[in-house]
mmCIF file of C-alpha atoms in Angstrom:
data_model
loop_
_atom_site.group_PDB
_atom_site.id
_atom_site.type_symbol
_atom_site.label_atom_id
_atom_site.label_comp_id
_atom_site.label_asym_id
_atom_site.label_seq_id
_atom_site.Cartn_x
_atom_site.Cartn_y
_atom_site.Cartn_z
ATOM 1 C CA MET A 1 -4.515 -23.910 -33.498
ATOM 2 C CA PRO A 2 -1.281 -22.991 -32.747
ATOM 3 C CA GLY A 3 -0.522 -20.360 -29.884
ATOM 4 C CA LEU A 4 -0.366 -16.648 -29.927
ATOM 5 C CA LEU A 5 1.962 -13.684 -29.674
ATOM 6 C CA GLY A 6 1.208 -10.945 -27.145
ATOM 7 C CA LYS A 7 2.479 -7.921 -25.233
ATOM 8 C CA LYS A 8 2.357 -7.671 -21.442
ATOM 9 C CA ILE A 9 0.243 -4.520 -20.594
ATOM 10 C CA GLY A 10 0.419 -4.570 -16.792
ATOM 11 C CA MET A 11 -0.974 -6.038 -13.510
ATOM 12 C CA THR A 12 -4.405 -5.466 -11.666
ATOM 13 C CA SER A 13 -6.539 -7.148 -9.268
ATOM 14 C CA ILE A 14 -10.028 -8.243 -9.858
ATOM 15 C CA PHE A 15 -12.797 -9.494 -7.487
ATOM 16 C CA SER A 16 -13.858 -13.136 -8.390
ATOM 17 C CA ALA A 17 -17.513 -14.322 -8.093
ATOM 18 C CA GLU A 18 -16.651 -15.928 -4.577
ATOM 19 C CA GLY A 19 -15.568 -12.396 -3.487
ATOM 20 C CA LYS A 20 -11.711 -13.207 -3.528
ATOM 21 C CA ASN A 21 -9.331 -10.384 -4.710
ATOM 22 C CA VAL A 22 -7.318 -12.165 -7.390
ATOM 23 C CA PRO A 23 -3.992 -10.595 -8.735
ATOM 24 C CA CYS A 24 -4.177 -10.539 -12.644
ATOM 25 C CA THR A 25 -2.072 -9.827 -15.579
ATOM 26 C CA VAL A 26 -3.492 -8.028 -18.536
ATOM 27 C CA ILE A 27 -2.122 -9.061 -21.805
ATOM 28 C CA GLU A 28 -2.643 -7.884 -25.381
ATOM 29 C CA ALA A 29 -2.934 -11.030 -27.380
ATOM 30 C CA GLY A 30 -3.021 -10.623 -31.088
ATOM 31 C CA PRO A 31 -4.180 -10.165 -33.627
ATOM 32 C CA CYS A 32 -1.491 -12.441 -35.158
ATOM 33 C CA VAL A 33 -0.979 -12.924 -38.979
ATOM 34 C CA VAL A 34 0.393 -16.349 -40.365
ATOM 35 C CA THR A 35 3.396 -15.229 -42.256
ATOM 36 C CA GLN A 36 4.906 -18.589 -43.265
ATOM 37 C CA ILE A 37 4.042 -22.218 -43.420
ATOM 38 C CA LYS A 38 6.975 -24.512 -42.846
ATOM 39 C CA THR A 39 6.687 -28.121 -44.353
ATOM 40 C CA LYS A 40 8.796 -31.374 -43.822
ATOM 41 C CA GLU A 41 9.471 -31.454 -47.693
ATOM 42 C CA LYS A 42 10.790 -27.922 -48.011
ATOM 43 C CA ASP A 43 11.979 -27.034 -44.596
ATOM 44 C CA GLY A 44 12.749 -30.076 -42.853
ATOM 45 C CA TYR A 45 10.092 -29.785 -40.217
ATOM 46 C CA ASN A 46 6.463 -28.733 -40.039
ATOM 47 C CA ALA A 47 5.669 -25.384 -38.316
ATOM 48 C CA VAL A 48 3.728 -22.131 -38.713
ATOM 49 C CA GLN A 49 5.098 -18.790 -38.328
ATOM 50 C CA ILE A 50 3.090 -15.800 -36.995
ATOM 51 C CA ALA A 51 3.758 -12.386 -36.512
ATOM 52 C CA PHE A 52 2.450 -9.739 -34.169
ATOM 53 C CA ASP A 53 2.479 -5.720 -33.756
ATOM 54 C CA ASP A 54 2.607 -3.495 -36.639
ATOM 55 C CA LYS A 55 5.591 -1.261 -37.500
ATOM 56 C CA ARG A 56 6.144 1.319 -40.215
ATOM 57 C CA GLU A 57 7.767 0.191 -43.428
ATOM 58 C CA LYS A 58 10.289 2.956 -43.080
ATOM 59 C CA ASN A 59 11.625 1.077 -39.887
ATOM 60 C CA SER A 60 11.866 -2.406 -41.484
ATOM 61 C CA THR A 61 14.501 -3.820 -43.615
ATOM 62 C CA LYS A 62 13.547 -4.487 -47.279
ATOM 63 C CA PRO A 63 14.025 -8.364 -47.023
ATOM 64 C CA MET A 64 11.536 -8.113 -44.062
ATOM 65 C CA VAL A 65 9.041 -6.106 -45.964
ATOM 66 C CA GLY A 66 9.297 -8.538 -48.785
ATOM 67 C CA HIS A 67 8.588 -11.527 -46.369
ATOM 68 C CA PHE A 68 5.609 -9.766 -44.929
ATOM 69 C CA LYS A 69 4.341 -8.764 -48.443
ATOM 70 C CA LYS A 70 4.094 -12.566 -49.334
ATOM 71 C CA ALA A 71 1.407 -12.869 -46.490
ATOM 72 C CA ASN A 72 -0.200 -9.637 -47.764
ATOM 73 C CA THR A 73 0.467 -7.783 -44.487
ATOM 74 C CA ALA A 74 2.211 -4.765 -42.853
ATOM 75 C CA PRO A 75 5.582 -5.430 -41.309
ATOM 76 C CA LYS A 76 5.499 -6.676 -37.849
ATOM 77 C CA ARG A 77 7.699 -6.351 -34.752
ATOM 78 C CA LYS A 78 7.569 -9.725 -33.295
ATOM 79 C CA VAL A 79 7.610 -13.089 -35.296
ATOM 80 C CA ALA A 80 7.589 -16.614 -33.491
ATOM 81 C CA GLU A 81 7.206 -20.342 -34.750
ATOM 82 C CA PHE A 82 4.963 -23.015 -33.580
ATOM 83 C CA ARG A 83 5.889 -26.428 -34.403
ATOM 84 C CA GLY A 84 3.305 -28.911 -35.783
ATOM 85 C CA VAL A 85 0.941 -29.354 -38.786
ATOM 86 C CA PHE A 86 -1.958 -26.761 -38.907
ATOM 87 C CA ASP A 87 -3.945 -27.976 -41.939
ATOM 88 C CA HIS A 88 -6.623 -25.241 -41.723
ATOM 89 C CA LEU A 89 -4.334 -22.310 -41.738
ATOM 90 C CA LYS A 90 -3.142 -20.574 -44.924
ATOM 91 C CA LEU A 91 -0.733 -17.870 -45.518
ATOM 92 C CA GLY A 92 -2.199 -14.302 -44.327
ATOM 93 C CA ASP A 93 -4.646 -15.832 -42.095
ATOM 94 C CA ILE A 94 -5.491 -13.845 -38.972
ATOM 95 C CA LEU A 95 -5.514 -15.164 -35.512
ATOM 96 C CA ASN A 96 -7.575 -13.491 -32.849
ATOM 97 C CA VAL A 97 -7.641 -14.387 -29.246
ATOM 98 C CA GLY A 98 -11.458 -15.075 -29.063
ATOM 99 C CA GLU A 99 -11.067 -17.998 -31.558
ATOM 100 C CA VAL A 100 -7.611 -19.424 -30.429
ATOM 101 C CA LEU A 101 -8.298 -19.494 -26.906
ATOM 102 C CA LYS A 102 -12.200 -20.169 -27.032
ATOM 103 C CA ASN A 103 -11.873 -23.599 -25.409
ATOM 104 C CA ASP A 104 -8.964 -23.198 -23.093
ATOM 105 C CA ARG A 105 -8.656 -22.783 -19.505
ATOM 106 C CA TRP A 106 -4.998 -23.094 -18.933
ATOM 107 C CA ILE A 107 -1.916 -21.635 -20.921
ATOM 108 C CA ASP A 108 1.684 -21.429 -20.950
ATOM 109 C CA VAL A 109 3.334 -18.081 -21.279
ATOM 110 C CA THR A 110 6.855 -17.467 -22.198
ATOM 111 C CA GLY A 111 8.809 -14.307 -21.745
ATOM 112 C CA THR A 112 12.116 -12.517 -20.935
ATOM 113 C CA THR A 113 12.517 -11.742 -17.279
ATOM 114 C CA LYS A 114 13.497 -8.141 -16.325
ATOM 115 C CA GLY A 115 17.204 -7.762 -16.221
ATOM 116 C CA LYS A 116 18.732 -7.275 -12.884
ATOM 117 C CA GLY A 117 22.385 -6.992 -13.894
ATOM 118 C CA PHE A 118 25.304 -8.489 -12.263
ATOM 119 C CA GLN A 119 24.171 -9.631 -8.803
ATOM 120 C CA GLY A 120 25.898 -11.428 -5.718
ATOM 121 C CA VAL A 121 24.772 -14.720 -4.428
ATOM 122 C CA VAL A 122 22.255 -13.460 -1.654
ATOM 123 C CA LYS A 123 19.975 -11.833 -4.240
ATOM 124 C CA ARG A 124 20.759 -14.162 -7.255
ATOM 125 C CA HIS A 125 20.586 -17.671 -5.288
ATOM 126 C CA GLY A 126 18.975 -16.799 -1.899
ATOM 127 C CA PHE A 127 22.143 -17.465 0.082
ATOM 128 C CA ARG A 128 21.787 -16.066 3.559
ATOM 129 C CA GLY A 129 25.040 -14.257 3.875
ATOM 130 C CA VAL A 130 27.179 -13.961 6.886
ATOM 131 C CA GLY A 131 24.570 -13.727 9.767
ATOM 132 C CA ASP A 132 26.826 -11.556 11.983
ATOM 133 C CA SER A 133 28.419 -8.026 11.454
ATOM 134 C CA THR A 134 30.401 -8.548 14.482
ATOM 135 C CA HIS A 135 32.828 -11.371 15.665
ATOM 136 C CA GLY A 136 35.563 -10.238 13.553
ATOM 137 C CA GLN A 137 33.577 -9.679 10.305
ATOM 138 C CA HIS A 138 34.017 -6.287 8.693
ATOM 139 C CA ASN A 139 33.629 -6.809 4.871
ATOM 140 C CA ARG A 140 32.102 -9.982 4.141
ATOM 141 C CA LEU A 141 28.292 -9.691 5.057
ATOM 142 C CA ARG A 142 26.945 -11.147 1.814
ATOM 143 C CA ALA A 143 30.025 -13.384 0.781
ATOM 144 C CA PRO A 144 29.431 -16.771 -0.484
ATOM 145 C CA GLY A 145 31.673 -18.824 1.894
ATOM 146 C CA SER A 146 33.372 -21.876 0.889
ATOM 147 C CA LEU A 147 33.252 -22.923 -2.647
ATOM 148 C CA GLY A 148 34.383 -26.581 -1.890
ATOM 149 C CA ALA A 149 37.065 -28.806 -0.314
ATOM 150 C CA SER A 150 40.719 -28.353 -0.802
ATOM 151 C CA SER A 151 43.343 -30.481 -2.326
ATOM 152 C CA TYR A 152 40.672 -33.169 -3.152
ATOM 153 C CA PRO A 153 39.289 -32.269 -5.677
ATOM 154 C CA SER A 154 41.319 -29.376 -6.158
ATOM 155 C CA ARG A 155 38.844 -27.525 -8.305
ATOM 156 C CA VAL A 156 35.523 -25.837 -8.183
ATOM 157 C CA PHE A 157 32.700 -27.946 -9.280
ATOM 158 C CA LYS A 158 30.817 -26.995 -12.503
ATOM 159 C CA GLY A 159 27.531 -25.362 -11.712
ATOM 160 C CA MET A 160 28.684 -23.875 -8.313
ATOM 161 C CA ARG A 161 26.316 -21.109 -7.589
ATOM 162 C CA MET A 162 28.234 -17.962 -7.735
ATOM 163 C CA ALA A 163 27.622 -14.242 -8.481
ATOM 164 C CA GLY A 164 26.868 -13.202 -12.054
ATOM 165 C CA GLN A 165 24.233 -11.881 -14.491
ATOM 166 C CA MET A 166 20.650 -12.212 -13.028
ATOM 167 C CA GLY A 167 17.265 -11.906 -15.149
ATOM 168 C CA GLY A 168 17.131 -11.258 -18.647
ATOM 169 C CA ASP A 169 16.447 -15.037 -19.079
ATOM 170 C CA ARG A 170 13.897 -16.538 -21.229
ATOM 171 C CA VAL A 171 11.270 -18.036 -18.869
ATOM 172 C CA LYS A 172 8.127 -20.135 -19.362
ATOM 173 C CA VAL A 173 5.332 -20.167 -16.834
ATOM 174 C CA ILE A 174 3.219 -23.262 -17.101
ATOM 175 C CA ASN A 175 -0.483 -23.626 -16.353
ATOM 176 C CA ILE A 176 -1.687 -20.349 -15.650
ATOM 177 C CA ALA A 177 -5.314 -19.781 -15.531
ATOM 178 C CA ILE A 178 -7.333 -17.578 -17.858
ATOM 179 C CA VAL A 179 -9.639 -15.326 -15.785
ATOM 180 C CA LYS A 180 -11.358 -13.708 -18.697
ATOM 181 C CA LEU A 181 -11.177 -12.792 -22.513
ATOM 182 C CA ILE A 182 -12.363 -9.598 -24.038
ATOM 183 C CA PRO A 183 -12.156 -10.565 -27.824
ATOM 184 C CA GLU A 184 -13.219 -7.207 -29.296
ATOM 185 C CA LYS A 185 -10.306 -5.512 -27.656
ATOM 186 C CA ASN A 186 -7.725 -8.550 -27.925
ATOM 187 C CA ILE A 187 -7.464 -8.611 -24.113
ATOM 188 C CA LEU A 188 -6.574 -11.768 -22.317
ATOM 189 C CA ILE A 189 -6.463 -11.765 -18.492
ATOM 190 C CA VAL A 190 -4.670 -14.320 -16.742
ATOM 191 C CA LYS A 191 -4.165 -15.174 -13.047
ATOM 192 C CA GLY A 192 -0.929 -14.191 -11.474
ATOM 193 C CA SER A 193 2.167 -13.000 -12.766
ATOM 194 C CA VAL A 194 4.096 -13.562 -16.191
ATOM 195 C CA PRO A 195 7.767 -12.718 -16.901
ATOM 196 C CA GLY A 196 9.067 -9.518 -18.195
ATOM 197 C CA SER A 197 8.385 -5.813 -17.740
ATOM 198 C CA ASN A 198 5.112 -3.939 -19.246
ATOM 199 C CA GLY A 199 5.520 -3.670 -22.932
ATOM 200 C CA SER A 200 7.494 -6.795 -23.301
ATOM 201 C CA TYR A 201 6.569 -9.395 -25.884
ATOM 202 C CA LEU A 202 5.011 -12.914 -24.626
ATOM 203 C CA ILE A 203 4.572 -16.043 -26.453
ATOM 204 C CA ILE A 204 1.241 -17.711 -25.527
ATOM 205 C CA ASN A 205 1.144 -21.639 -26.006
ATOM 206 C CA LYS A 206 -1.828 -23.760 -25.307
ATOM 207 C CA MET B 1 -3.001 4.465 -17.530
ATOM 208 C CA ASN B 2 -3.005 2.354 -20.796
ATOM 209 C CA ASP B 3 -6.166 2.214 -22.904
ATOM 210 C CA LEU B 4 -6.250 -1.552 -22.484
ATOM 211 C CA MET B 5 -6.080 -1.230 -18.746
ATOM 212 C CA LYS B 6 -8.920 1.238 -18.848
ATOM 213 C CA ALA B 7 -10.941 -1.071 -20.846
ATOM 214 C CA VAL B 8 -10.270 -3.950 -18.243
ATOM 215 C CA ALA B 9 -11.166 -1.503 -15.535
ATOM 216 C CA GLN B 10 -14.473 -0.598 -17.334
ATOM 217 C CA GLU B 11 -15.389 -4.178 -17.654
ATOM 218 C CA TYR B 12 -15.224 -4.701 -13.961
ATOM 219 C CA ALA B 13 -15.989 -1.137 -12.738
ATOM 220 C CA ALA B 14 -18.219 0.304 -10.367
ATOM 221 C CA ARG B 15 -21.418 -1.660 -9.426
ATOM 222 C CA GLN B 16 -22.624 0.996 -7.153
ATOM 223 C CA ASP B 17 -22.452 4.791 -6.558
ATOM 224 C CA PHE B 18 -21.073 5.579 -3.427
ATOM 225 C CA PRO B 19 -21.315 9.394 -2.216
ATOM 226 C CA LYS B 20 -18.133 11.401 -2.694
ATOM 227 C CA PHE B 21 -15.681 11.368 0.322
ATOM 228 C CA GLY B 22 -12.003 12.115 0.743
ATOM 229 C CA ALA B 23 -9.467 12.471 3.404
ATOM 230 C CA GLY B 24 -10.812 14.081 6.569
ATOM 231 C CA ASP B 25 -14.278 13.075 6.081
ATOM 232 C CA THR B 26 -16.029 10.876 8.745
ATOM 233 C CA ILE B 27 -17.718 7.946 7.126
ATOM 234 C CA THR B 28 -19.753 4.908 8.049
ATOM 235 C CA VAL B 29 -19.175 1.685 6.075
ATOM 236 C CA THR B 30 -21.429 -1.345 6.231
ATOM 237 C CA TYR B 31 -19.714 -4.224 4.965
ATOM 238 C CA LYS B 32 -20.754 -7.959 4.901
ATOM 239 C CA ILE B 33 -18.946 -10.703 7.128
ATOM 240 C CA LYS B 34 -19.144 -14.439 6.101
ATOM 241 C CA GLU B 35 -19.057 -16.699 9.111
ATOM 242 C CA GLY B 36 -18.995 -20.115 7.967
ATOM 243 C CA THR B 37 -22.461 -20.012 5.857
ATOM 244 C CA LYS B 38 -24.002 -17.078 7.410
ATOM 245 C CA GLU B 39 -23.560 -13.728 6.382
ATOM 246 C CA ARG B 40 -24.309 -10.709 8.591
ATOM 247 C CA LEU B 41 -23.496 -6.910 8.550
ATOM 248 C CA GLN B 42 -21.096 -4.870 10.401
ATOM 249 C CA SER B 43 -20.438 -1.219 10.427
ATOM 250 C CA PHE B 44 -17.244 0.772 10.833
ATOM 251 C CA ARG B 45 -17.346 4.648 11.520
ATOM 252 C CA GLY B 46 -14.246 6.359 11.387
ATOM 253 C CA VAL B 47 -12.339 9.180 9.625
ATOM 254 C CA VAL B 48 -10.973 8.598 6.090
ATOM 255 C CA LEU B 49 -7.131 8.968 6.152
ATOM 256 C CA GLN B 50 -6.475 8.554 2.291
ATOM 257 C CA ARG B 51 -7.611 7.232 -0.965
ATOM 258 C CA LYS B 52 -5.081 5.386 -2.814
ATOM 259 C CA GLY B 53 -4.825 3.811 -6.213
ATOM 260 C CA GLY B 54 -6.869 4.364 -9.398
ATOM 261 C CA GLY B 55 -9.504 2.459 -11.421
ATOM 262 C CA ILE B 56 -10.343 -1.029 -9.954
ATOM 263 C CA ASN B 57 -7.403 -0.890 -7.545
ATOM 264 C CA GLU B 58 -8.655 2.008 -5.655
ATOM 265 C CA THR B 59 -8.736 1.707 -1.866
ATOM 266 C CA PHE B 60 -9.301 3.941 1.081
ATOM 267 C CA THR B 61 -7.980 4.047 4.618
ATOM 268 C CA ILE B 62 -10.436 4.562 7.552
ATOM 269 C CA ARG B 63 -9.465 4.996 11.160
ATOM 270 C CA LYS B 64 -11.338 5.080 14.342
ATOM 271 C CA MET B 65 -10.569 5.064 17.904
ATOM 272 C CA SER B 66 -11.675 1.940 19.768
ATOM 273 C CA GLY B 67 -11.476 2.949 23.282
ATOM 274 C CA ASN B 68 -7.717 4.037 23.490
ATOM 275 C CA ILE B 69 -6.508 2.045 20.671
ATOM 276 C CA GLY B 70 -6.686 3.305 16.984
ATOM 277 C CA VAL B 71 -7.922 0.944 14.371
ATOM 278 C CA GLU B 72 -7.377 1.153 10.778
ATOM 279 C CA ARG B 73 -8.858 -0.706 7.861
ATOM 280 C CA ILE B 74 -8.081 -0.484 4.343
ATOM 281 C CA ILE B 75 -10.908 -1.271 2.223
ATOM 282 C CA PRO B 76 -10.897 -1.586 -1.804
ATOM 283 C CA ILE B 77 -13.643 0.518 -3.188
ATOM 284 C CA GLU B 78 -14.653 -2.309 -5.571
ATOM 285 C CA SER B 79 -14.979 -4.689 -2.752
ATOM 286 C CA PRO B 80 -18.301 -6.842 -3.277
ATOM 287 C CA PHE B 81 -18.492 -6.981 0.591
ATOM 288 C CA ILE B 82 -19.354 -3.155 0.870
ATOM 289 C CA GLU B 83 -23.072 -3.001 1.662
ATOM 290 C CA LYS B 84 -23.114 0.852 1.845
ATOM 291 C CA ILE B 85 -21.247 3.788 2.636
ATOM 292 C CA GLU B 86 -22.641 7.059 4.517
ATOM 293 C CA VAL B 87 -21.030 10.250 4.894
ATOM 294 C CA ASN B 88 -21.598 11.509 8.325
ATOM 295 C CA LYS B 89 -19.273 14.774 8.235
ATOM 296 C CA TYR B 90 -17.300 16.451 5.733
ATOM 297 C CA GLY B 91 -13.845 17.507 7.247
ATOM 298 C CA LYS B 92 -11.783 20.514 6.379
ATOM 299 C CA VAL B 93 -8.278 19.289 5.786
ATOM 300 C CA ARG B 94 -5.366 20.894 3.922
ATOM 301 C CA ARG B 95 -3.742 17.663 2.639
ATOM 302 C CA ALA B 96 -4.818 14.479 0.697
ATOM 303 C CA ARG B 97 -3.489 12.194 3.128
ATOM 304 C CA ILE B 98 -3.820 12.937 6.937
ATOM 305 C CA PHE B 99 -1.350 10.589 8.571
ATOM 306 C CA TYR B 100 -0.486 13.041 11.325
ATOM 307 C CA LEU B 101 -3.853 12.309 12.801
ATOM 308 C CA ARG B 102 -2.395 9.017 13.945
ATOM 309 C CA LYS B 103 -0.003 10.908 16.390
ATOM 310 C CA LEU B 104 -2.865 13.219 17.752
ATOM 311 C CA THR B 105 -5.313 12.355 20.652
ATOM 312 C CA GLY B 106 -8.107 14.190 22.348
ATOM 313 C CA LYS B 107 -9.067 17.690 21.468
ATOM 314 C CA LYS B 108 -6.033 17.882 19.036
ATOM 315 C CA ALA B 109 -7.456 14.989 16.998
ATOM 316 C CA ARG B 110 -10.560 17.115 15.957
ATOM 317 C CA ILE B 111 -11.162 17.997 12.297
ATOM 318 C CA LYS B 112 -13.035 21.100 11.528
ATOM 319 C CA GLU B 113 -16.184 20.653 9.719
ATOM 320 C CA LYS B 114 -16.551 21.951 6.085
ATOM 321 C CA ARG B 115 -18.977 24.561 5.580
ATOM 322 C CA PHE B 116 -20.595 24.846 2.087
#
């Protein structure tokens, strides 16, 4: 079985059997439709493409409508590919969270983190800033300090941590525990947090 | 709240029915304490300062004066360690969160009882 596509719903906390209060994320996982099966002969590699979350035909481009029609399904918002050979899957098959994750206890979740905009080094890289607002400092409390030596090497090394865009990255969280599945409602509850804001799309890998 | 969040809340919801209480009420909470392998009961009687959160994340804050020192506990209402909750007195207060009580002592810290 390949993975699934899902949507982050929000976080909550649940008391476990031992009485511990466990922070959890609620994910709407699937149902996903198989929309394309890629083969080595035809596409150069083996993969299965799945799609999730209906949208109206009015809001879809004609090429996309045609693509989804081949799988006999309504247009979807999110499409993803899983590499590998999945012989038991046919075009138009529906994947449900209850079947796909039936025997799994741990999953990997990929998402896009919340965008933080252009941030300085203190927030972005955890620099400590200048600890003092006195002793001659007046405008460099959160400055990065030295970027390196002077005449040798006469340049700033690549990868030097500086201010810049923070967040909005694709991040994969590996080995998060499944707390519960509610297959009738396509709900997947995992322990801890996953990247992104509520309502953002997630790729669930096994 | 999202429908799916509600479904999750339902799945884990209310295992017991506690009496209705809110800010200003005096209640006694009896809860289990684990000491190593042994379990025993302890009760905490005080004034409810607030109820906060919704669904399975709802908590309440309860305050008592232990000698001269104010002691507050925040307890999740879905906590499996709560044995029972008793309402001793319904208080008459005008707001949902009565943090002003923290600054008051002695006669000023009294709350009028609600008459039905």
